[in-house]
Amino acid sequence: MPLRGAVRKNLVDEVIEQIEGLITSGEWPLEYRIPSEPELVERLGVGRNTVREAVRALVHTGMLQTRQGDGTYVRSRSGVGAALARVVQHREVLEVYEVRASLERDAARMAAVRATADDLALLREALAARDRAQSTRPEQHEAFVEADLRFHRQVVAASRNSALIDLYGHLTDGLRETLRAVVDSALPDAVRHQAPEHAAIVAAIEAGDAEAAERAAALCLDRAVAALESNRPGQTGAQSEEV
């Protein structure tokens, strides 16, 4: 196929690029309510239709989300992240946990070898925050979900593998939904919280024991998977063995 002359970017593309930059840089974080259409028109110095098309395109990719009567919010840090989140959200919770297990086993193993003193301090802090967030009250479940996500993100961050960190970060939105499904389920508290199992992950990483860290991460997720399987309609008997 012969090369064709490059087409100069139009205003819509330029606006999309600017908004994407604000999102990916973190200046507009997740759940941030972006400026209204008139504000964007004034700040960007473009027409209303240009802003509308740019926002519509970013809503389509999943980076932005329009909430009727409320405004438009940042939904994902990247189009890739939004796409992965959509894939995760349309899969069964068990399938998502299998993906998590693959990523987190490797992350824990690498973290045991590569974690710095700062990583370990942040990991202990994340574990303590997770323990504090444990509650049997439904209204407190969301705080626990966020604390649990923070802990696992910190384990992945301690792996010092930028590709793995980026991939896991893109999955965060979808993982949040699966965690909510587990925390809000009828599983026993010991299965939903798994405090000793998470403490074992930290202990193995601190000890620099890669194999033990991998085993601890696998055990943590395997028990959740087994409990979820036993909690399915028509499945009985296995749950009590895992708790």
Coordinates of N, CA and C in Angstrom, one line a residue:
M1 N 0.8 -1.2 0.0 CA 0.0 0.0 0.0 C 0.9 1.2 0.0
P2 N 0.7 2.2 -1.0 CA 1.6 3.3 -1.0 C 1.3 4.3 0.1
L3 N 2.3 5.1 0.5 CA 2.1 6.1 1.5 C 1.3 7.2 1.0
R4 N 0.5 7.8 1.9 CA -0.3 8.9 1.5 C 0.1 10.1 2.3
G5 N -0.2 11.3 1.9 CA 0.1 12.5 2.6 C -0.5 12.5 3.9
A6 N 0.3 13.0 4.9 CA -0.3 13.1 6.3 C -1.3 14.1 6.4
V7 N -2.4 13.8 7.1 CA -3.5 14.7 7.3 C -3.3 15.5 8.6
R8 N -3.3 16.8 8.5 CA -3.2 17.6 9.7 C -4.3 17.3 10.7
K9 N -3.9 17.3 12.0 CA -4.9 17.0 13.1 C -6.0 18.1 13.0
N10 N -7.2 17.6 13.2 CA -8.3 18.6 13.3 C -8.5 19.0 14.8
L11 N -9.3 20.0 15.0 CA -9.5 20.5 16.4 C -10.0 19.5 17.4
V12 N -10.9 18.6 16.9 CA -11.4 17.5 17.8 C -10.3 16.7 18.3
D13 N -9.4 16.3 17.4 CA -8.2 15.4 17.8 C -7.3 16.1 18.8
E14 N -7.2 17.4 18.6 CA -6.3 18.2 19.5 C -7.0 18.3 20.9
V15 N -8.3 18.5 20.9 CA -9.0 18.5 22.2 C -8.9 17.1 22.9
I16 N -9.1 16.1 22.2 CA -9.0 14.7 22.7 C -7.6 14.5 23.3
E17 N -6.6 14.9 22.6 CA -5.2 14.7 23.1 C -5.0 15.5 24.3
Q18 N -5.5 16.7 24.4 CA -5.3 17.5 25.7 C -6.0 16.9 26.9
I19 N -7.2 16.4 26.6 CA -8.0 15.8 27.7 C -7.3 14.5 28.2
E20 N -6.9 13.7 27.2 CA -6.2 12.4 27.5 C -5.0 12.7 28.3
G21 N -4.2 13.8 28.0 CA -3.0 14.1 28.7 C -3.3 14.5 30.1
L22 N -4.4 15.2 30.4 CA -4.8 15.5 31.7 C -5.2 14.3 32.6
I23 N -5.8 13.3 31.9 CA -6.2 12.1 32.6 C -5.0 11.2 32.9
T24 N -4.2 10.9 31.9 CA -3.1 10.0 32.0 C -2.0 10.6 33.0
S25 N -1.9 11.9 33.0 CA -0.9 12.5 34.0 C -1.4 12.5 35.4
G26 N -2.7 12.2 35.6 CA -3.2 12.2 36.9 C -3.8 13.6 37.4
E27 N -3.6 14.6 36.6 CA -4.1 15.9 36.9 C -5.7 15.9 37.0
W28 N -6.3 15.0 36.2 CA -7.7 14.7 36.3 C -7.8 13.3 36.8
P29 N -7.9 13.0 38.1 CA -7.9 11.6 38.6 C -9.2 10.9 38.3
L30 N -9.2 9.6 38.6 CA -10.4 8.8 38.5 C -11.5 9.4 39.4
E31 N -12.7 9.4 38.9 CA -13.9 10.0 39.5 C -13.9 11.5 39.6
Y32 N -13.0 12.1 38.9 CA -13.0 13.6 38.8 C -14.1 14.1 37.9
R33 N -14.8 15.1 38.3 CA -15.8 15.7 37.5 C -15.2 16.7 36.6
I34 N -15.2 16.5 35.3 CA -14.5 17.4 34.4 C -15.3 18.7 34.3
P35 N -14.6 19.8 33.8 CA -15.3 21.0 33.6 C -16.5 20.9 32.7
S36 N -17.5 21.7 32.9 CA -18.7 21.6 32.0 C -18.4 22.0 30.6
E37 N -19.3 21.7 29.7 CA -19.1 22.1 28.3 C -18.8 23.5 28.1
P38 N -19.6 24.5 28.6 CA -19.2 25.9 28.4 C -17.8 26.3 29.0
E39 N -17.4 25.6 30.1 CA -16.1 25.9 30.6 C -15.0 25.4 29.7
L40 N -15.2 24.2 29.2 CA -14.2 23.7 28.2 C -14.1 24.5 27.0
V41 N -15.3 25.0 26.5 CA -15.3 25.8 25.3 C -14.4 27.1 25.6
E42 N -14.6 27.7 26.7 CA -13.9 28.9 27.0 C -12.4 28.7 27.2
R43 N -12.1 27.6 28.0 CA -10.7 27.4 28.2 C -9.9 26.9 27.0
L44 N -10.5 26.1 26.1 CA -9.8 25.6 25.0 C -9.9 26.6 23.8
G45 N -10.8 27.5 23.8 CA -10.9 28.4 22.7 C -11.4 27.8 21.4
V46 N -12.3 26.8 21.5 CA -12.9 26.1 20.4 C -14.4 26.2 20.5
G47 N -15.0 25.7 19.4 CA -16.5 25.7 19.4 C -17.1 24.6 20.2
R48 N -18.4 24.8 20.5 CA -19.2 23.9 21.3 C -19.2 22.5 20.7
N49 N -19.4 22.4 19.4 CA -19.5 21.2 18.7 C -18.2 20.4 18.8
T50 N -17.1 21.1 18.7 CA -15.7 20.5 18.8 C -15.6 19.8 20.2
V51 N -15.9 20.5 21.2 CA -15.9 20.0 22.6 C -16.8 18.8 22.7
R52 N -18.0 18.9 22.2 CA -19.0 17.8 22.3 C -18.5 16.6 21.6
E53 N -17.9 16.7 20.4 CA -17.4 15.5 19.7 C -16.3 14.9 20.4
A54 N -15.4 15.7 21.0 CA -14.2 15.2 21.7 C -14.6 14.4 22.9
V55 N -15.5 15.0 23.7 CA -16.0 14.3 24.9 C -16.8 13.0 24.6
R56 N -17.6 13.1 23.5 CA -18.3 11.9 23.1 C -17.4 10.8 22.7
A57 N -16.3 11.1 22.0 CA -15.3 10.1 21.6 C -14.7 9.5 22.8
L58 N -14.3 10.3 23.8 CA -13.7 9.7 25.0 C -14.7 8.9 25.9
V59 N -16.0 9.3 25.8 CA -17.0 8.5 26.5 C -17.1 7.1 25.8
H60 N -17.0 7.1 24.5 CA -17.1 5.9 23.7 C -15.9 5.0 24.1
T61 N -14.7 5.5 24.3 CA -13.6 4.7 24.6 C -13.6 4.2 26.0
G62 N -14.4 4.9 26.9 CA -14.5 4.4 28.3 C -13.7 5.3 29.2
M63 N -12.9 6.2 28.7 CA -12.1 7.1 29.6 C -13.0 8.0 30.4
L64 N -14.1 8.5 29.8 CA -15.0 9.4 30.5 C -16.4 8.7 30.6
Q65 N -17.2 9.1 31.5 CA -18.5 8.6 31.7 C -19.5 9.8 32.0
T66 N -20.5 9.9 31.2 CA -21.5 10.9 31.4 C -22.6 10.4 32.3
R67 N -22.9 11.2 33.4 CA -23.9 10.8 34.3 C -25.1 11.8 34.2
Q68 N -26.2 11.3 33.8 CA -27.4 12.2 33.5 C -27.7 13.1 34.6
G69 N -27.7 14.4 34.3 CA -28.0 15.4 35.3 C -27.0 15.7 36.3
D70 N -25.8 15.1 36.2 CA -24.7 15.3 37.1 C -23.4 15.8 36.5
G71 N -23.1 15.4 35.3 CA -21.9 15.8 34.7 C -21.1 14.7 34.1
T72 N -19.9 14.9 33.7 CA -19.0 13.9 33.0 C -17.8 13.7 33.9
Y73 N -17.5 12.4 34.2 CA -16.5 12.0 35.1 C -15.4 11.2 34.4
V74 N -14.2 11.2 35.0 CA -13.1 10.4 34.5 C -13.4 8.9 35.0
R75 N -13.4 8.1 34.0 CA -13.8 6.7 34.3 C -12.6 5.7 34.3
S76 N -11.6 6.1 33.4 CA -10.4 5.2 33.3 C -9.2 6.1 32.9
R77 N -8.0 5.6 33.3 CA -6.8 6.4 33.0 C -6.4 6.3 31.5
S78 N -6.9 5.3 30.8 CA -6.5 5.1 29.4 C -7.6 4.3 28.7
G79 N -7.6 4.4 27.3 CA -8.5 3.7 26.5 C -8.3 2.2 26.7
V80 N -7.0 1.8 26.8 CA -6.6 0.4 27.0 C -7.2 -0.1 28.3
G81 N -7.0 0.7 29.4 CA -7.6 0.4 30.7 C -9.1 0.2 30.6
A82 N -9.8 1.1 29.9 CA -11.2 1.0 29.8 C -11.6 -0.2 29.1
A83 N -10.9 -0.5 28.0 CA -11.2 -1.8 27.2 C -11.1 -3.0 28.1
L84 N -9.9 -3.1 28.8 CA -9.7 -4.2 29.7 C -10.8 -4.3 30.8
A85 N -11.1 -3.2 31.3 CA -12.2 -3.2 32.4 C -13.5 -3.7 31.8
R86 N -13.8 -3.3 30.6 CA -15.1 -3.9 30.0 C -15.0 -5.4 29.8
V87 N -13.8 -5.9 29.4 CA -13.7 -7.3 29.3 C -13.8 -8.0 30.6
V88 N -13.2 -7.5 31.6 CA -13.3 -8.1 33.0 C -14.7 -8.0 33.5
Q89 N -15.4 -6.9 33.3 CA -16.7 -6.8 33.8 C -17.7 -7.8 33.2
H90 N -17.4 -8.2 32.0 CA -18.3 -9.2 31.3 C -17.9 -10.6 31.5
R91 N -17.0 -10.9 32.4 CA -16.5 -12.2 32.7 C -17.0 -12.6 34.0
E92 N -17.1 -13.9 34.3 CA -17.5 -14.4 35.6 C -16.4 -14.0 36.6
V93 N -16.9 -13.8 37.9 CA -15.9 -13.5 38.9 C -14.8 -14.5 39.0
L94 N -15.1 -15.8 38.9 CA -14.1 -16.8 39.0 C -13.1 -16.7 37.9
E95 N -13.4 -16.3 36.7 CA -12.5 -16.2 35.6 C -11.5 -15.0 35.9
V96 N -12.1 -13.9 36.5 CA -11.2 -12.8 36.8 C -10.3 -13.2 37.9
Y97 N -10.7 -13.9 38.9 CA -9.8 -14.4 40.0 C -8.7 -15.2 39.4
E98 N -8.9 -16.0 38.4 CA -7.9 -16.8 37.8 C -6.8 -15.9 37.2
V99 N -7.3 -14.9 36.5 CA -6.3 -13.9 35.9 C -5.5 -13.2 37.0
R100 N -6.2 -12.8 38.1 CA -5.5 -12.2 39.2 C -4.5 -13.1 39.8
A101 N -4.8 -14.4 39.9 CA -3.9 -15.3 40.5 C -2.6 -15.4 39.7
S102 N -2.7 -15.4 38.4 CA -1.5 -15.5 37.5 C -0.6 -14.3 37.7
L103 N -1.2 -13.1 37.7 CA -0.5 -11.9 37.9 C 0.1 -11.7 39.2
E104 N -0.7 -12.0 40.3 CA -0.2 -11.7 41.6 C 0.8 -12.7 42.1
R105 N 0.7 -14.0 41.6 CA 1.8 -14.9 42.0 C 3.1 -14.4 41.5
D106 N 3.2 -14.0 40.3 CA 4.5 -13.5 39.7 C 4.9 -12.3 40.4
A107 N 4.0 -11.4 40.7 CA 4.3 -10.1 41.4 C 4.9 -10.4 42.8
A108 N 4.3 -11.3 43.5 CA 4.8 -11.6 44.9 C 6.2 -12.2 44.8
R109 N 6.4 -13.1 43.9 CA 7.7 -13.7 43.7 C 8.8 -12.6 43.4
M110 N 8.5 -11.7 42.5 CA 9.4 -10.7 42.1 C 9.6 -9.7 43.3
A111 N 8.6 -9.4 44.0 CA 8.7 -8.4 45.1 C 9.6 -9.0 46.2
A112 N 9.6 -10.3 46.4 CA 10.4 -10.8 47.4 C 11.9 -10.6 47.1
V113 N 12.2 -10.5 45.8 CA 13.6 -10.4 45.4 C 14.0 -8.9 45.2
R114 N 13.0 -8.1 44.8 CA 13.3 -6.7 44.4 C 12.8 -5.6 45.3
A115 N 12.0 -5.9 46.2 CA 11.4 -4.8 47.0 C 12.4 -4.0 47.8
T116 N 12.3 -2.7 47.8 CA 13.2 -1.8 48.5 C 12.6 -1.7 49.9
A117 N 13.4 -1.0 50.8 CA 13.0 -0.7 52.1 C 11.7 0.2 52.1
D118 N 11.6 1.1 51.2 CA 10.4 2.0 51.0 C 9.2 1.1 50.6
D119 N 9.5 0.2 49.7 CA 8.4 -0.7 49.2 C 7.8 -1.5 50.4
L120 N 8.7 -2.0 51.3 CA 8.3 -2.8 52.4 C 7.5 -2.0 53.4
A121 N 7.9 -0.7 53.6 CA 7.2 0.2 54.5 C 5.8 0.4 54.0
L122 N 5.7 0.7 52.7 CA 4.4 1.0 52.1 C 3.5 -0.3 52.2
L123 N 4.1 -1.5 52.0 CA 3.4 -2.7 52.0 C 2.8 -3.0 53.4
R124 N 3.7 -2.7 54.5 CA 3.2 -2.9 55.8 C 2.1 -1.9 56.1
E125 N 2.2 -0.7 55.6 CA 1.2 0.3 55.9 C -0.1 -0.1 55.2
A126 N 0.0 -0.6 54.0 CA -1.2 -1.0 53.2 C -1.9 -2.2 53.9
L127 N -1.1 -3.1 54.5 CA -1.7 -4.3 55.2 C -2.4 -3.8 56.5
A128 N -1.8 -2.9 57.2 CA -2.4 -2.3 58.4 C -3.7 -1.6 58.1
A129 N -3.7 -0.9 57.0 CA -5.0 -0.2 56.6 C -6.0 -1.1 56.2
R130 N -5.6 -2.2 55.5 CA -6.6 -3.3 55.1 C -7.2 -3.9 56.4
D131 N -6.4 -4.2 57.4 CA -6.9 -4.8 58.6 C -7.9 -3.9 59.3
R132 N -7.5 -2.6 59.3 CA -8.4 -1.6 60.0 C -9.8 -1.5 59.2
A133 N -9.8 -1.8 57.9 CA -11.0 -1.6 57.1 C -11.9 -2.8 57.2
Q134 N -11.5 -3.9 57.8 CA -12.3 -5.0 57.9 C -13.6 -4.7 58.8
S135 N -14.7 -5.1 58.2 CA -16.0 -4.9 58.9 C -17.0 -5.8 58.4
T136 N -18.0 -6.2 59.3 CA -19.1 -7.1 58.9 C -20.3 -6.2 58.4
R137 N -20.2 -4.9 58.6 CA -21.3 -4.0 58.3 C -21.2 -3.7 56.8
P138 N -22.3 -3.9 56.1 CA -22.4 -3.6 54.6 C -22.0 -2.2 54.2
E139 N -22.3 -1.2 55.1 CA -22.0 0.1 54.7 C -20.5 0.4 54.7
Q140 N -19.7 -0.5 55.3 CA -18.3 -0.4 55.4 C -17.5 -1.2 54.3
H141 N -18.3 -1.9 53.5 CA -17.6 -2.8 52.6 C -16.8 -2.1 51.5
E142 N -17.3 -0.9 51.1 CA -16.6 -0.2 50.1 C -15.2 0.2 50.5
A143 N -15.1 0.6 51.8 CA -13.8 1.0 52.3 C -12.8 -0.2 52.3
F144 N -13.4 -1.3 52.6 CA -12.5 -2.5 52.6 C -12.1 -2.9 51.2
V145 N -13.0 -2.8 50.2 CA -12.6 -3.0 48.8 C -11.5 -2.2 48.4
E146 N -11.5 -0.9 48.7 CA -10.5 0.1 48.3 C -9.2 -0.3 49.1
A147 N -9.3 -0.6 50.3 CA -8.1 -1.0 51.1 C -7.4 -2.3 50.6
D148 N -8.3 -3.2 50.2 CA -7.7 -4.5 49.6 C -7.1 -4.2 48.3
L149 N -7.7 -3.4 47.4 CA -7.1 -3.0 46.2 C -5.7 -2.3 46.4
R150 N -5.7 -1.5 47.3 CA -4.4 -0.7 47.6 C -3.3 -1.7 48.0
F151 N -3.7 -2.7 48.8 CA -2.7 -3.7 49.3 C -2.1 -4.4 48.1
H152 N -3.0 -5.0 47.2 CA -2.5 -5.8 46.1 C -1.8 -4.9 45.1
R153 N -2.2 -3.7 44.9 CA -1.4 -2.8 44.0 C 0.0 -2.6 44.5
Q154 N 0.1 -2.5 45.9 CA 1.4 -2.3 46.5 C 2.3 -3.5 46.3
V155 N 1.7 -4.7 46.4 CA 2.5 -5.9 46.1 C 3.0 -5.9 44.7
V156 N 2.1 -5.5 43.8 CA 2.5 -5.5 42.4 C 3.6 -4.4 42.2
A157 N 3.4 -3.2 42.8 CA 4.4 -2.1 42.7 C 5.8 -2.6 43.2
A158 N 5.8 -3.4 44.2 CA 7.0 -3.9 44.8 C 7.8 -4.8 43.9
S159 N 7.1 -5.3 42.9 CA 7.7 -6.2 41.9 C 8.8 -5.5 41.1
R160 N 8.6 -4.2 41.0 CA 9.5 -3.4 40.2 C 9.5 -3.8 38.7
N161 N 8.4 -4.3 38.2 CA 8.3 -4.7 36.8 C 7.3 -3.7 36.2
S162 N 7.7 -2.7 35.4 CA 6.9 -1.7 34.9 C 5.7 -2.2 34.1
A163 N 6.0 -3.2 33.3 CA 5.0 -3.8 32.4 C 3.9 -4.4 33.2
L164 N 4.3 -5.2 34.2 CA 3.3 -5.8 35.1 C 2.5 -4.8 35.9
I165 N 3.2 -3.7 36.3 CA 2.5 -2.7 37.1 C 1.4 -2.0 36.2
D166 N 1.8 -1.7 34.9 CA 0.9 -1.0 34.0 C -0.3 -1.9 33.7
L167 N 0.0 -3.2 33.4 CA -1.1 -4.1 33.1 C -2.1 -4.3 34.3
Y168 N -1.6 -4.4 35.5 CA -2.4 -4.6 36.7 C -3.2 -3.3 36.9
G169 N -2.6 -2.2 36.7 CA -3.3 -0.9 36.8 C -4.4 -0.8 35.9
H170 N -4.3 -1.2 34.7 CA -5.4 -1.2 33.7 C -6.6 -2.1 34.1
L171 N -6.3 -3.1 34.9 CA -7.3 -4.0 35.3 C -8.0 -3.6 36.6
T172 N -7.5 -2.5 37.2 CA -8.0 -2.2 38.5 C -9.5 -1.9 38.6
D173 N -10.1 -1.2 37.6 CA -11.5 -0.9 37.6 C -12.3 -2.2 37.5
G174 N -11.9 -3.1 36.7 CA -12.7 -4.4 36.6 C -12.5 -5.2 37.9
L175 N -11.3 -5.2 38.4 CA -11.1 -5.9 39.7 C -11.9 -5.4 40.8
R176 N -12.1 -4.1 40.8 CA -12.9 -3.5 41.9 C -14.3 -4.1 41.9
E177 N -14.9 -4.3 40.7 CA -16.2 -4.8 40.6 C -16.3 -6.3 41.1
T178 N -15.2 -7.0 40.8 CA -15.2 -8.4 41.3 C -15.0 -8.5 42.8
L179 N -14.2 -7.6 43.3 CA -14.0 -7.6 44.8 C -15.3 -7.2 45.5
R180 N -16.1 -6.3 44.9 CA -17.3 -5.9 45.5 C -18.3 -7.1 45.5
A181 N -18.2 -7.9 44.5 CA -19.1 -9.1 44.4 C -18.8 -10.1 45.5
V182 N -17.5 -10.2 45.8 CA -17.0 -11.1 46.8 C -17.4 -10.6 48.2
V183 N -17.0 -9.3 48.4 CA -17.2 -8.8 49.8 C -18.7 -8.7 50.1
D184 N -19.5 -8.5 49.1 CA -21.0 -8.4 49.4 C -21.7 -9.7 49.4
S185 N -20.9 -10.8 49.2 CA -21.5 -12.1 49.1 C -21.8 -12.7 50.4
A186 N -22.4 -13.9 50.4 CA -22.7 -14.6 51.7 C -21.6 -15.4 52.2
L187 N -20.4 -15.3 51.7 CA -19.2 -16.0 52.2 C -18.9 -15.7 53.7
P188 N -18.3 -16.6 54.4 CA -17.9 -16.3 55.8 C -16.8 -15.2 55.8
D189 N -16.8 -14.5 56.9 CA -15.9 -13.4 57.1 C -14.4 -13.8 56.9
A190 N -14.1 -15.0 57.4 CA -12.7 -15.5 57.3 C -12.3 -15.6 55.8
V191 N -13.2 -16.0 54.9 CA -12.9 -16.1 53.5 C -12.9 -14.7 52.8
R192 N -13.8 -13.9 53.2 CA -13.9 -12.6 52.6 C -12.7 -11.7 53.0
H193 N -12.2 -11.8 54.2 CA -11.2 -10.9 54.7 C -9.8 -11.5 54.6
Q194 N -9.6 -12.8 54.9 CA -8.3 -13.5 54.8 C -7.2 -12.7 55.4
A195 N -7.3 -12.3 56.5 CA -6.2 -11.5 57.2 C -4.9 -12.3 57.3
P196 N -5.0 -13.5 57.9 CA -3.7 -14.2 58.0 C -3.0 -14.5 56.7
E197 N -3.8 -14.8 55.6 CA -3.2 -15.1 54.3 C -2.5 -13.8 53.8
H198 N -3.1 -12.7 54.0 CA -2.4 -11.5 53.5 C -1.2 -11.1 54.3
A199 N -1.2 -11.4 55.6 CA -0.1 -11.2 56.4 C 1.1 -12.1 56.0
A200 N 0.7 -13.3 55.6 CA 1.8 -14.2 55.1 C 2.5 -13.8 53.9
I201 N 1.7 -13.1 53.0 CA 2.4 -12.5 51.8 C 3.4 -11.5 52.2
V202 N 3.1 -10.6 53.1 CA 4.0 -9.6 53.5 C 5.2 -10.2 54.2
A203 N 5.0 -11.2 55.0 CA 6.1 -11.8 55.8 C 7.1 -12.5 54.8
A204 N 6.5 -13.1 53.8 CA 7.4 -13.8 52.8 C 8.2 -12.8 52.0
I205 N 7.6 -11.7 51.6 CA 8.3 -10.7 50.9 C 9.4 -10.1 51.7
E206 N 9.0 -9.8 53.0 CA 10.0 -9.2 53.9 C 11.2 -10.1 54.1
A207 N 10.9 -11.4 54.1 CA 12.0 -12.4 54.3 C 12.8 -12.6 53.0
G208 N 12.4 -12.1 51.9 CA 13.1 -12.3 50.7 C 12.9 -13.7 50.1
D209 N 11.9 -14.4 50.6 CA 11.7 -15.8 50.2 C 10.7 -15.8 49.0
A210 N 11.2 -15.9 47.8 CA 10.4 -15.8 46.6 C 9.4 -16.9 46.4
E211 N 9.8 -18.1 46.8 CA 8.9 -19.3 46.6 C 7.8 -19.2 47.7
A212 N 8.1 -18.8 48.9 CA 7.1 -18.6 49.9 C 6.1 -17.5 49.6
A213 N 6.6 -16.4 49.0 CA 5.7 -15.3 48.6 C 4.8 -15.8 47.5
E214 N 5.3 -16.5 46.5 CA 4.4 -17.0 45.5 C 3.4 -17.9 46.0
R215 N 3.8 -18.8 46.9 CA 2.8 -19.8 47.5 C 1.7 -19.0 48.3
A216 N 2.2 -18.0 49.1 CA 1.2 -17.3 49.9 C 0.2 -16.5 49.0
A217 N 0.7 -15.9 48.0 CA -0.3 -15.2 47.1 C -1.2 -16.2 46.4
A218 N -0.7 -17.4 46.0 CA -1.6 -18.4 45.3 C -2.6 -18.9 46.3
L219 N -2.2 -19.2 47.5 CA -3.1 -19.7 48.6 C -4.2 -18.8 48.8
C220 N -3.9 -17.5 48.9 CA -4.9 -16.4 49.2 C -6.0 -16.4 48.2
L221 N -5.6 -16.4 46.9 CA -6.6 -16.4 45.8 C -7.2 -17.7 45.6
D222 N -6.5 -18.8 45.8 CA -7.1 -20.1 45.6 C -8.2 -20.4 46.6
R223 N -8.0 -19.9 47.8 CA -9.1 -20.1 48.8 C -10.3 -19.3 48.4
A224 N -10.1 -18.1 47.9 CA -11.3 -17.3 47.5 C -12.0 -18.0 46.3
V225 N -11.2 -18.5 45.4 CA -11.8 -19.2 44.2 C -12.6 -20.4 44.7
A226 N -12.0 -21.2 45.6 CA -12.7 -22.4 46.1 C -14.0 -22.1 46.8
A227 N -13.9 -21.0 47.6 CA -15.1 -20.6 48.3 C -16.2 -20.1 47.4
L228 N -15.8 -19.4 46.3 CA -16.8 -18.9 45.4 C -17.4 -20.1 44.6
E229 N -16.6 -21.0 44.3 CA -17.1 -22.2 43.6 C -18.1 -23.0 44.4
S230 N -17.8 -23.1 45.7 CA -18.7 -23.8 46.6 C -19.9 -23.1 46.9
N231 N -19.9 -21.7 46.7 CA -21.0 -20.9 47.0 C -22.0 -20.8 45.8
R232 N -21.6 -21.4 44.7 CA -22.5 -21.4 43.6 C -23.8 -22.3 43.9
P233 N -24.9 -21.9 43.2 CA -26.1 -22.8 43.4 C -25.8 -24.2 43.1
G234 N -26.2 -25.1 43.9 CA -26.0 -26.5 43.7 C -24.7 -27.1 44.1
Q235 N -23.8 -26.2 44.7 CA -22.5 -26.6 45.2 C -22.5 -26.6 46.7
T236 N -22.2 -27.6 47.4 CA -22.1 -27.6 48.8 C -21.0 -28.5 49.3
G237 N -20.6 -28.2 50.5 CA -19.6 -29.1 51.2 C -18.2 -28.6 51.2
A238 N -17.8 -27.9 50.0 CA -16.4 -27.5 50.0 C -16.0 -26.3 50.8
Q239 N -17.0 -25.4 51.0 CA -16.8 -24.2 51.6 C -16.2 -24.3 53.0
S240 N -16.8 -25.2 53.8 CA -16.3 -25.3 55.2 C -14.9 -25.9 55.3
E241 N -14.4 -26.6 54.3 CA -13.1 -27.2 54.3 C -12.1 -26.1 54.1
E242 N -12.5 -25.0 53.4 CA -11.5 -24.0 53.1 C -11.4 -22.9 54.2
V243 N -12.4 -22.8 55.0 CA -12.4 -21.7 56.0 C -11.5 -22.0 57.2

